[in-house]
Coordinates of C-alpha atoms in Angstrom, one line a residue:
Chain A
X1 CA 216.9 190.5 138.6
X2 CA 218.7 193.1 140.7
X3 CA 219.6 192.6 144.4
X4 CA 219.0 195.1 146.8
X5 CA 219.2 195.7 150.5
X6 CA 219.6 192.3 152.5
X7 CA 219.8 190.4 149.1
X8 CA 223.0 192.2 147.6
X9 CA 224.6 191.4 151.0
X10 CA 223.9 187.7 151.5
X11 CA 225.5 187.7 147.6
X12 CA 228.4 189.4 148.4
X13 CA 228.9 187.0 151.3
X14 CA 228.4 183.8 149.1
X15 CA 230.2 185.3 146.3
X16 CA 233.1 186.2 147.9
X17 CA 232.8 182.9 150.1
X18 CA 232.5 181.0 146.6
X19 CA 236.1 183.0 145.2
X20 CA 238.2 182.5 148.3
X21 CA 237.2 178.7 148.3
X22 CA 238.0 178.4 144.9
X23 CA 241.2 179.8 145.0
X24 CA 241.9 177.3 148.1
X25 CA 240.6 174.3 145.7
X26 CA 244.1 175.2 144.1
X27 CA 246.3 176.1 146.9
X28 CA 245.2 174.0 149.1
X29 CA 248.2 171.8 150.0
X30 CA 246.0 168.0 150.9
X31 CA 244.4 166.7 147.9
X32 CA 241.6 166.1 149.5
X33 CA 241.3 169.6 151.4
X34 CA 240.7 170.8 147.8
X35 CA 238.1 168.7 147.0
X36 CA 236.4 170.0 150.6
X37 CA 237.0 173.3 149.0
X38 CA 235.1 172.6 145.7
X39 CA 232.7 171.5 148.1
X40 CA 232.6 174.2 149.3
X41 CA 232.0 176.5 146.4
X42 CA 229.8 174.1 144.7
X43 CA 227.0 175.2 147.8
X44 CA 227.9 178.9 147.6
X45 CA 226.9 178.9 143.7
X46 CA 223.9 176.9 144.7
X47 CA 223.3 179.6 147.0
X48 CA 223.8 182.5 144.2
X49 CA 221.8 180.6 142.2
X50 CA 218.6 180.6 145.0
X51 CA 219.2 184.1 145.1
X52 CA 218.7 185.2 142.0
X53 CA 215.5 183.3 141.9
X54 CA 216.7 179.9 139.7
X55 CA 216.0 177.7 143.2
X56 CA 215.4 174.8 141.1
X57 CA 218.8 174.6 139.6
X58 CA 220.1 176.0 142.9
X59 CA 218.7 172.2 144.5
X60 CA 220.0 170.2 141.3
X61 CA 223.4 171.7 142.2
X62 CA 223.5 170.8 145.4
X63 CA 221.5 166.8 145.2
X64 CA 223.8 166.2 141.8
X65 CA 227.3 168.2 141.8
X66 CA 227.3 168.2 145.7
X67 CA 225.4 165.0 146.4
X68 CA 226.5 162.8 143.6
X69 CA 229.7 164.1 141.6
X70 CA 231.9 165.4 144.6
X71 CA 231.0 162.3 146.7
X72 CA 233.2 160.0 143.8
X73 CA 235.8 162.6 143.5
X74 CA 236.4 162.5 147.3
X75 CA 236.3 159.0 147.1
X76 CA 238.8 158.9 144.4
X77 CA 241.3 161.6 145.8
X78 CA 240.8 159.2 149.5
X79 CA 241.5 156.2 147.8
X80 CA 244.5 157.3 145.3
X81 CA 248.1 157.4 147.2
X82 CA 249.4 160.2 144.7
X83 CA 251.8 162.5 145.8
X84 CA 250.7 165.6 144.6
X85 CA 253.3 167.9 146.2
X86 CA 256.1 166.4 143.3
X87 CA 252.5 166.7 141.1
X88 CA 252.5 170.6 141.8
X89 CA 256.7 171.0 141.6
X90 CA 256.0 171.7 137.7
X91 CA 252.7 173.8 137.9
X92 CA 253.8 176.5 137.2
X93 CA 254.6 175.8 133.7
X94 CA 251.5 175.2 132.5
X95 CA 250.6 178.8 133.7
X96 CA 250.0 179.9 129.9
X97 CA 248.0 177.1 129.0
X98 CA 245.7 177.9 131.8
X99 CA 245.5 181.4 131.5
X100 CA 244.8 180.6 127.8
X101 CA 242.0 178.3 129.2
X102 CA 240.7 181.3 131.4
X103 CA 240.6 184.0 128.5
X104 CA 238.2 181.9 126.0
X105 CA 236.1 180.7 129.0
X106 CA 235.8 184.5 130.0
X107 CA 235.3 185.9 126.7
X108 CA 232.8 182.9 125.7
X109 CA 230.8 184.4 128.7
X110 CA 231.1 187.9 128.2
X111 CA 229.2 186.9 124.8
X112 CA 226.6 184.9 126.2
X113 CA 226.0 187.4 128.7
X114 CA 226.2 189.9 125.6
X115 CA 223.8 188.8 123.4
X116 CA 221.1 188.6 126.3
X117 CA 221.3 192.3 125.9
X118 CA 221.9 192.7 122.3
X119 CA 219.2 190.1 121.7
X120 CA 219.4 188.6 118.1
X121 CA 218.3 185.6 116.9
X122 CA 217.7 184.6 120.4
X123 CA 215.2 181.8 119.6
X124 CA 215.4 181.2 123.5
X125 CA 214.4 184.3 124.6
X126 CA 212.0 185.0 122.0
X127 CA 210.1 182.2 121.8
X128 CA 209.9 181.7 125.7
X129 CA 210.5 184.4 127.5
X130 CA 211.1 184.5 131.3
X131 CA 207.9 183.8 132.9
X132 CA 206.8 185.6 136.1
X133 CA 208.1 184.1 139.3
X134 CA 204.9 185.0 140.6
X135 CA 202.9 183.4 138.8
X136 CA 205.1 180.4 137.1
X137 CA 207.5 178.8 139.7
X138 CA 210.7 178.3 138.5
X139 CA 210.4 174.6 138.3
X140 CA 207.0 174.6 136.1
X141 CA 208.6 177.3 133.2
X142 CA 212.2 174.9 133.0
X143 CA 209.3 172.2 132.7
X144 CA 207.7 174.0 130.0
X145 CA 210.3 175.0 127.7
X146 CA 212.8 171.4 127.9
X147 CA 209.8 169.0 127.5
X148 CA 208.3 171.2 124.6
X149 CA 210.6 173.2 122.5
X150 CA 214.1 170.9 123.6
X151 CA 212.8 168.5 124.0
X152 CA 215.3 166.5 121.2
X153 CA 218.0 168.2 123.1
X154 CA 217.1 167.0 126.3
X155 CA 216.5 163.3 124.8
X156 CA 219.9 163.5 123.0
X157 CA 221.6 164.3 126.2
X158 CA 219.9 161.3 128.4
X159 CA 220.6 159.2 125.2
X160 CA 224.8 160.3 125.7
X161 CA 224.7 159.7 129.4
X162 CA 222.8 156.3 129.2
X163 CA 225.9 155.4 126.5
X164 CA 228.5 156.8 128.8
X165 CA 227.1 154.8 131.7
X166 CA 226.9 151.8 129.4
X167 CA 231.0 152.3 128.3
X168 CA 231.9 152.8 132.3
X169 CA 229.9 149.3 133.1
X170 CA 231.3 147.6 130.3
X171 CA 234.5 148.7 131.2
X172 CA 234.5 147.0 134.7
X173 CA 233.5 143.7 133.1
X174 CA 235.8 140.9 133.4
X175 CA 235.7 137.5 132.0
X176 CA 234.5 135.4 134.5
X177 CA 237.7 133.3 135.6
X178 CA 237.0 129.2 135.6
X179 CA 236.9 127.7 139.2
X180 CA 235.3 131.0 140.7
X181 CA 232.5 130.1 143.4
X182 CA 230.1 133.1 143.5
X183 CA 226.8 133.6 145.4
X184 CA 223.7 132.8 143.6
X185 CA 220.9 135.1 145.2
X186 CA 218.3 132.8 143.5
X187 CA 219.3 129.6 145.0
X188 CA 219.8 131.5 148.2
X189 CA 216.3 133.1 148.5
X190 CA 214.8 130.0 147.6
X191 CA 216.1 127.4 149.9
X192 CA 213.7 126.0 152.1
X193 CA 213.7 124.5 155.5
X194 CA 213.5 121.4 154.0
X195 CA 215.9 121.9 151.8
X196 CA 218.5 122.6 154.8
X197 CA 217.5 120.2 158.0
X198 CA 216.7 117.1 158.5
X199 CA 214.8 116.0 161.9
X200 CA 215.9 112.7 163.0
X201 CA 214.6 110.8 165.9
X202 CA 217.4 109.1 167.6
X203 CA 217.0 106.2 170.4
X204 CA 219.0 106.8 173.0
X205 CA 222.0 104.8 173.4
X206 CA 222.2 104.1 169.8
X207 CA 223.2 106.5 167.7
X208 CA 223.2 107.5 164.0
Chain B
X1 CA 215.7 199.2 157.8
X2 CA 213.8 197.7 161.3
X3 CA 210.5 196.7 159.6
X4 CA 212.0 195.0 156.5
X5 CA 215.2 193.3 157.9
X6 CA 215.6 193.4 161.4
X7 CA 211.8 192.4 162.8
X8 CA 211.4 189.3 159.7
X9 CA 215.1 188.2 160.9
X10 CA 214.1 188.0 164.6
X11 CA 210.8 186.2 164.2
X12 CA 212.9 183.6 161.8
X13 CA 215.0 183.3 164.3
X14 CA 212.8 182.7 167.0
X15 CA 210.5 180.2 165.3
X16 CA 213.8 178.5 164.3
X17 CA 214.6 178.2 168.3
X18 CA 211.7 176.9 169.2
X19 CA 211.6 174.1 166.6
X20 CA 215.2 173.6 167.3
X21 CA 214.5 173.0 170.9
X22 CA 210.9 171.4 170.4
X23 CA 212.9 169.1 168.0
X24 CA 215.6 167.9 170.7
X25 CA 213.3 167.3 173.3
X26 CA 211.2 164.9 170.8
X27 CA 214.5 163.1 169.8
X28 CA 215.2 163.0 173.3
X29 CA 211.9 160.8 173.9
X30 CA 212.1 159.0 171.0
X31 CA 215.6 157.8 171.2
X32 CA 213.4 156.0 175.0
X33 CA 210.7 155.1 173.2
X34 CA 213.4 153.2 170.5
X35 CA 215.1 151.7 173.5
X36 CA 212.1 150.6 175.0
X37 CA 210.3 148.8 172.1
X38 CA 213.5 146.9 171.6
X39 CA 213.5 146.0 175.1
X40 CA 209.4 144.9 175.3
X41 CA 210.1 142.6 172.1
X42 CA 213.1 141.0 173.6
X43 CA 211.3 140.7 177.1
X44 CA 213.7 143.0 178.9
X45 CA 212.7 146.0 180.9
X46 CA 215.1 148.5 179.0
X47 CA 216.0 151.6 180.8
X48 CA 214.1 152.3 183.8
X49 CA 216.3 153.8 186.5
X50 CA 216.6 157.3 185.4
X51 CA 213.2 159.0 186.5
X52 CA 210.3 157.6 186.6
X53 CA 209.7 154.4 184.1
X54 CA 213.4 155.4 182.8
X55 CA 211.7 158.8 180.9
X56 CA 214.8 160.8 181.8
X57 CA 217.7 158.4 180.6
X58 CA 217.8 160.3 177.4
X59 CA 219.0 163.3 179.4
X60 CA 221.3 161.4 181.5
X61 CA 223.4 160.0 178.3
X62 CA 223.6 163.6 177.1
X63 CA 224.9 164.6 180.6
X64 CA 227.3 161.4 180.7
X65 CA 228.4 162.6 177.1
X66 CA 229.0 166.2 177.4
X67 CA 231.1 165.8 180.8
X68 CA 233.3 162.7 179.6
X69 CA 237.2 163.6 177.6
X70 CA 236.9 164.3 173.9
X71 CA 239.9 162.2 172.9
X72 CA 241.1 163.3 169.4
X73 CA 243.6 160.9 167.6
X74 CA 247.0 162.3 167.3
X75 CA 247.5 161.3 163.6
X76 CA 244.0 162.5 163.2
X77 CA 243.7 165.4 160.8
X78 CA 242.1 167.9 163.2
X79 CA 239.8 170.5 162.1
X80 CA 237.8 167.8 159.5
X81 CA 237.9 165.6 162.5
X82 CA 235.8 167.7 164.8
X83 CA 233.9 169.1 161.4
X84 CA 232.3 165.8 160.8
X85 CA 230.0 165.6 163.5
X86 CA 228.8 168.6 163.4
X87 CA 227.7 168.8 159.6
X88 CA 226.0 165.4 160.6
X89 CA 224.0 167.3 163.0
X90 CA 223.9 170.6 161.8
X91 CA 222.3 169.5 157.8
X92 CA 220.1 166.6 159.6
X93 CA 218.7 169.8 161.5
X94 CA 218.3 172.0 158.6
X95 CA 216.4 170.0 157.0
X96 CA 213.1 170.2 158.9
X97 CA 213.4 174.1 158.2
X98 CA 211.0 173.1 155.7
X99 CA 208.9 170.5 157.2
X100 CA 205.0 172.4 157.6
X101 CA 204.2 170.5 161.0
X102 CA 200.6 172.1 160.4
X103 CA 198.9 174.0 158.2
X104 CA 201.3 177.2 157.7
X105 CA 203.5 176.2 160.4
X106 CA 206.5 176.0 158.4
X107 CA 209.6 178.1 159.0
X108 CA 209.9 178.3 155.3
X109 CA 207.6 177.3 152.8
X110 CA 209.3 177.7 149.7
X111 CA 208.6 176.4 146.3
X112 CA 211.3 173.3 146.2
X113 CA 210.5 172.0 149.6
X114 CA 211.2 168.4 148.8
X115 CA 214.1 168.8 147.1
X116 CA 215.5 170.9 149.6
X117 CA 215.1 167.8 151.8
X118 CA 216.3 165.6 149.0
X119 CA 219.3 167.6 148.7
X120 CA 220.2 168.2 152.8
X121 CA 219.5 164.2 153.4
X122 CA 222.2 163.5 150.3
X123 CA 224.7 166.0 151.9
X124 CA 224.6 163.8 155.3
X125 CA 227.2 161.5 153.5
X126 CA 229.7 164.2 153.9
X127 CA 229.8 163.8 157.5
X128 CA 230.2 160.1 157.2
X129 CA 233.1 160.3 154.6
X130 CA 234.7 163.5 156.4
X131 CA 234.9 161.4 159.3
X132 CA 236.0 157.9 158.3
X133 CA 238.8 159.9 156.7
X134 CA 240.0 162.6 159.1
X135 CA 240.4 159.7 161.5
X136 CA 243.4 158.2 159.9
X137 CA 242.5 154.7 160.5
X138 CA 241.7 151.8 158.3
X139 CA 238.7 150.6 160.5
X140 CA 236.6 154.0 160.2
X141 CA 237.6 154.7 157.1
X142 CA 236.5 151.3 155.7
X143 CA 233.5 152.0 157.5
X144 CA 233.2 155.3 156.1
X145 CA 233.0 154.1 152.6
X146 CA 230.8 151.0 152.7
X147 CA 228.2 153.6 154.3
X148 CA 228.9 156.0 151.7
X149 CA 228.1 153.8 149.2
X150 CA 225.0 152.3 151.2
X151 CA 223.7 155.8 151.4
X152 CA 224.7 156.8 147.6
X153 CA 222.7 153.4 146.6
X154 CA 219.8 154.1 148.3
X155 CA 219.2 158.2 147.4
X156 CA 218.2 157.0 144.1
X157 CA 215.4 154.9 145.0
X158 CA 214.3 157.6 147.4
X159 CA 214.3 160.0 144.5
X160 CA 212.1 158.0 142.1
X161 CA 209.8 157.2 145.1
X162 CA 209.5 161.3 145.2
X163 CA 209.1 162.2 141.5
X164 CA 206.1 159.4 141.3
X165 CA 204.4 161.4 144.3
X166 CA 205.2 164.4 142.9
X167 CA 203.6 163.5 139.2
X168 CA 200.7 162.7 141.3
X169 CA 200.2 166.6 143.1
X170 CA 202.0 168.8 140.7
X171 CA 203.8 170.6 142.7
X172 CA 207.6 170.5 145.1
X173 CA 206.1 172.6 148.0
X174 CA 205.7 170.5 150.9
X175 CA 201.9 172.1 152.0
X176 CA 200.4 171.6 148.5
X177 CA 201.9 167.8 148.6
X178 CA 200.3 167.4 151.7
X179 CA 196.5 169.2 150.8
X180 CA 196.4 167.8 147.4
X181 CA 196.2 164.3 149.8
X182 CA 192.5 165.9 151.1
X183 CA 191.4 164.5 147.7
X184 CA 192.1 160.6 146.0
X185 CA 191.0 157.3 145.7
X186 CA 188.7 157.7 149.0
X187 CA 186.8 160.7 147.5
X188 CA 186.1 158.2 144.4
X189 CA 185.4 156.0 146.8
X190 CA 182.4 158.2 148.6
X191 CA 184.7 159.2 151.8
X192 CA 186.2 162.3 151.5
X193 CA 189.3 163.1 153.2
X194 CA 190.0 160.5 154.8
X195 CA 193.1 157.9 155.5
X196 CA 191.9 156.4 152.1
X197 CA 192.4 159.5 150.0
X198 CA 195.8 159.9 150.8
X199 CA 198.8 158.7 149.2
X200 CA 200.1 155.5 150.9
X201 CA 197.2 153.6 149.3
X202 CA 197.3 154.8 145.4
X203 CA 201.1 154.6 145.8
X204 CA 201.5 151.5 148.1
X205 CA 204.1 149.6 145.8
X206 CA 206.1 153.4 146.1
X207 CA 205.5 153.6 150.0
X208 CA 207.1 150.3 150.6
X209 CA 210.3 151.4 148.9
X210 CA 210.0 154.8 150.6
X211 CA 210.1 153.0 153.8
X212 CA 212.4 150.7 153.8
X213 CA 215.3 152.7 151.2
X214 CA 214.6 155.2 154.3
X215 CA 215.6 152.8 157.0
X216 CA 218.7 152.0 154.9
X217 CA 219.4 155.4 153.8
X218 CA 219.4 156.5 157.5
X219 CA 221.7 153.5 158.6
X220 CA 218.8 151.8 160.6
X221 CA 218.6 147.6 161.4
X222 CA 218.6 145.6 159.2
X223 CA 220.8 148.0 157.0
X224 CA 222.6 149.1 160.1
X225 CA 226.2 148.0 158.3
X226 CA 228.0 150.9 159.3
X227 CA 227.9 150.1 163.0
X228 CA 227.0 146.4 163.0
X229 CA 228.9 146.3 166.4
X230 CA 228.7 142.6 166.7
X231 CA 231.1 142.3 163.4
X232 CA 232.4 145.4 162.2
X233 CA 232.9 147.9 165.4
X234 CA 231.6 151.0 165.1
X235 CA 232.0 152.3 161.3
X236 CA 233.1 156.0 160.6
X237 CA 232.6 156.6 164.7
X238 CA 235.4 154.6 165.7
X239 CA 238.0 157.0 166.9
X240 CA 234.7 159.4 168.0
X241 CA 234.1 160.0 171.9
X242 CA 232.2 162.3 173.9
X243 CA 230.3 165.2 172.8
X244 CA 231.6 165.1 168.6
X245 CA 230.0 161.2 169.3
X246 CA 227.2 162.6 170.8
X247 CA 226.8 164.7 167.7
X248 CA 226.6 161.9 165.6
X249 CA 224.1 160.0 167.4
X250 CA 222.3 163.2 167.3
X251 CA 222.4 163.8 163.9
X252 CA 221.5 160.0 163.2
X253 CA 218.4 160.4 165.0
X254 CA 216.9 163.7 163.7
X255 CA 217.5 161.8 160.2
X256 CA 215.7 159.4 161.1
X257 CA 213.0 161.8 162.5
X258 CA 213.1 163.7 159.0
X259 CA 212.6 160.8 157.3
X260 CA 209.7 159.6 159.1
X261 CA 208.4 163.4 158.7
X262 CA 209.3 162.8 155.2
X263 CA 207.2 159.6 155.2
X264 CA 203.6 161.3 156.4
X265 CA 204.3 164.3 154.4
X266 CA 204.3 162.4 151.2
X267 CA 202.1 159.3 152.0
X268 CA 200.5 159.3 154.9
X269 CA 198.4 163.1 154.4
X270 CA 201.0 165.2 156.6
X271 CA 198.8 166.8 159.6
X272 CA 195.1 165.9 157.9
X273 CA 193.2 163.8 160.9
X274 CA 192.3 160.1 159.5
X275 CA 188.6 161.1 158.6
X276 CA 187.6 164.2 158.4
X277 CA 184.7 164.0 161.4
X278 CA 183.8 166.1 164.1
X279 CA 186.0 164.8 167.7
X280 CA 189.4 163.9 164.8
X281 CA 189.3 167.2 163.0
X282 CA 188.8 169.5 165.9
X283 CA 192.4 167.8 167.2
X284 CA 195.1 170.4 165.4
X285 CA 196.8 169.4 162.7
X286 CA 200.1 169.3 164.8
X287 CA 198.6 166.6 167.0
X288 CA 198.1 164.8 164.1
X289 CA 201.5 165.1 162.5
X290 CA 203.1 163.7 165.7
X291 CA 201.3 161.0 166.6
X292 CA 201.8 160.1 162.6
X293 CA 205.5 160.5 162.9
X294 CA 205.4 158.3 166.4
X295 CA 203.5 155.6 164.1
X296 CA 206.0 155.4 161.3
X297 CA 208.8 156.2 164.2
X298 CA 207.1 152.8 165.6
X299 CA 207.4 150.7 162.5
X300 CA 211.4 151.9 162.1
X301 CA 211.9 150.6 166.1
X302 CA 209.7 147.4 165.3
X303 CA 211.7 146.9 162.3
X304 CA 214.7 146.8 164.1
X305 CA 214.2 144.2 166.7
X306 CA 212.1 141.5 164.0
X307 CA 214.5 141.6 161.1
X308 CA 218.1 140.1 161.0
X309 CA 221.0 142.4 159.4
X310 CA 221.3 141.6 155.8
X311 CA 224.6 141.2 154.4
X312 CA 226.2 144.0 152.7
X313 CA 225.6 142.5 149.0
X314 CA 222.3 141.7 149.5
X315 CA 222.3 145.5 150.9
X316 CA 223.5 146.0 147.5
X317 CA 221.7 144.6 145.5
X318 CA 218.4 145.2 146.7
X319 CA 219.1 148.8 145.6
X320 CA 220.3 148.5 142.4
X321 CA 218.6 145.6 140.9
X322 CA 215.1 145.5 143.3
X323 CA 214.2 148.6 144.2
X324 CA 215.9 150.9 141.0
X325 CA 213.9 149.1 138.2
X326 CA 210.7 148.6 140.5
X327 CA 210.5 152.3 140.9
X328 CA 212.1 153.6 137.2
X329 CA 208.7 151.5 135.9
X330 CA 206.3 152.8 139.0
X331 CA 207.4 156.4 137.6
X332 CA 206.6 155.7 134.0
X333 CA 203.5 153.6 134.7
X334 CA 202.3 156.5 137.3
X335 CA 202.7 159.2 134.7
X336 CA 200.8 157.0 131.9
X337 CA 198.1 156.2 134.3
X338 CA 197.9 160.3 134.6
X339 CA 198.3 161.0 131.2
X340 CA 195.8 158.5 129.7
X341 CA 193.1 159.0 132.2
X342 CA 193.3 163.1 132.4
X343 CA 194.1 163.4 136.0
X344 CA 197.5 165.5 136.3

């Protein structure tokens, strides 16, 4: 979809919001400054995505990346006491490996972008091509083509995060130590007043 | 240049500040009316000094606010400090950007309405972290992350609730969730459009969640942990006075206010009148939606003065392992029921 007019303008604002934030995500000097940063571009590529008409994975962005994701990695850079200016003495050395990192990521995109235009053996865009905005929300056509034609894709991907979510529980388990006293919710919701008091009619003068 | 930019982006603005303004006045009231009904259950008067019956107090605290010292921590980390409250306030507001207080009236009506909602109400924990944090002290910053978590637990929930309504219409735009309500269990039952068609009744297992993961996901009694003042001071607001206090209060309140729009949009048939006969349907919808919000408004302030605080493992686990598996099975059983009696 191209952008014109008031449209190419909001996406040069977000785009270029989205860039300098990123670059502060690495400059920043407070841990968790950056992680406000990533924040930060996390909502302006929700916002590119709105504008080029994907609303739907626009909103999943920002309830899952924004809403979920970020919140733990906040908590985690809160929580951890690192220091990351010794962290960041040595950066600079691993310039190579990063910009090695950059080139595939860019080329890998380049291609996919690529064969959009080139267009063989697309099975995605051939089989299911874009619907209409019009007349298919955006919402309905993602329905249509992950619970039909990937729909063992989709399945195997729940299937890996159910397993991953099963390793991080397991992983917090610990044996239960002897001598331990822990709350028992089902005792507790069950207790009656009888259970608990006991009315007693004392004389007076006499006592228990 | 004028007729496609200029004139659109004045009448957006301008609907925008008069639901911005409409909006504070109502939370204005309400935050009374909340006072009030604590007050009548507990036999006290409440506040009744300020104009007459006490109507104007609202307007007095903002006064008393606004004038008093912001006092900002020295060890505080400055600009997240003052950012905090105003995200609070700021995405609590957005949110009713989408909210059709009629039929048509909505600022924007676009396709993902709920989860535009969804998605602003789940960003609210920012301001809550942002702030325990930038205070620099253990006691908001404690606070800060048992809300965070309280609020985390209870989006879930929330969410499931929302995908079982929206198996039920089809579609994420707020009007359609609220006219596909004209037509339900009460049109199978001979009364058409009525209280009976609409959602709260087919879905009443999924309204009770609603309601009560929306009391704890706004930080209301009896999941009011992060400001239990009687035990734990004041949560992430600790080291907040003034007007960036004020903000938060603000920004709790129009929350709660979304959520309670929230509430009638999805279950209780938005602006539809309670049976569709001649004196209740020649009322506008915008009557309707009000006096609906006031209702469910009513059940949050009733709510808080009858039920004692629960403790925060009971808060727990009445997300995780009560409410998560009840709704998990209400969304699979709802989309059988659909799929093997042809309805969706």
């Amino acid at each position: 979809m191209l952008l014109t007019g008031l449209g190419a303008a909001f996406f040069y604002l977000f785009a270029f919001v989205a860039i300098a934030s990123a670059v502060m995500v690495i400059s920043a000097r407070n841990p968790v400054h950056s992680v406000l940063y990533l924040i930060l571009t996390f909502f302006n590529a929700a916002a590119l995505f709105i504008l080029t008409g994907a609303e739907f994975l626009g909103m999943i962005l920002l309830v899952v990346y924004i809403g979920a994701v970020a919140v733990l990695f906040l908590f985690v850079v809160m929580m951890l006491d690192v220091d990351f200016a010794s962290m960041k003495r040595g950066a600079l050395d691993y310039a190579p490996i990063g910009a090695m990192v950059g080139i595939v990521l860019a080329s890998e995109l380049l291609i996919v972008l690529g064969a959009q235009f080139i267009g063989v053996g697309q099975p995605g865009s051939v089989a299911s091509p874009t619907p209409d905005p019009l007349v298919r929300t955006n919402t309905a056509a993602l329905g249509d083509i992950i619970y039909t034609d990937y729909v063992f894709f989709f399945q195997i991907a729940g299937l890996v995060l159910l397993v991953a979510m099963i390793g991080a529980i397991v992983l917090t388990l610990r044996p239960t130590r002897p001598g331990v006293k822990r709350q028992n919710m089902g005792q507790q919701v069950a207790r009656k007043v009888e259970d608990s008091i006991e009315i007693v009619e004392v004389e007076t003068g006499k006592g228990l | 240049m004028f007729e496609d930019y200029i004139f659109p982006g004045l009448i957006i603005l301008l609907q925008s500040v008069v639901l911005l303004v409409a909006l504070l006045i109502f939370t204005a009231f309400i935050l009374y009316a909340d006072r009030k009904v604590w007050a009548a259950v507990m036999s006290r008067r409440g506040p009744n000094v300020v104009g007459p019956f006490g109507l104007l107090q609202s307007f007095a605290d903002l006064l008393k606010f606004v004038i008093k010292e912001p006092i900002i921590p020295s060890g505080s980390n400055k600009g997240i400090f003052l950012l905090a409250p105003l995200i609070s306030s700021a995405l609590a507001l957005a949110g009713w950007a989408v909210i059709p207080v009629s039929e048509g009236w909505a600022i924007a009506s676009i396709n993902v309405g709920i989860l535009f909602v969804f998605a602003v109400s789940s960003l609210e924990v920012y301001g809550v972290i942002m702030a325990g944090w930038a205070s620099n002290s253990k006691y908001p910053f404690l606070g800060a992350l048992r809300s965070a978590a309280q609020m985390v637990s209870y989006e879930v929930s929330i969410g499931f609730v929302i995908v079982t309504v929206l198996l039920c219409v089809g579609s994420l735009n707020m009007t359609d969730i609220v006219l596909s309500q004209k037509d339900g269990l009460g049109t199978h039952l001979g009364l058409t459009n009525s209280l009976l068609d609409w959602h709260w009744l087919g879905l009443f297992p999924m309204f009770v969640i609603f309601f009560i993961s929306a009391l704890a996901e706004t930080n209301r009694p009896p999941f009011d942990l992060v400001e239990a003042e009687s035990e734990l001071v004041a949560g992430h607001m600790i080291e907040y006075s003034s007007t960036p206090y004020l903000l938060f209060m603000l920004g709790e309140y129009i929350a709660i206010l979304l959520m309670c729009a929230l509430t009638v949009i999805l279950f209780l048939g938005g602006w539809l009148p309670p049976i569709d006969v001649a004196p209740l349907n020649w009322i506008p919808g915008v009557f309707w939606f009000i006096f609906k919000i006031c209702m469910v408004f009513f059940m949050f302030a009733m709510v808080k003065t009858i039920v004692p605080r629960y403790r925060y493992d009971q808060l727990m686990r009445l997300g995780w392992k009560v409410f998560l598996p009840i709704s998990l099975f209400m969304v699979v059983a709802t989309a059988s029921f659909l799929k093997f009696t042809g309805l969706a």
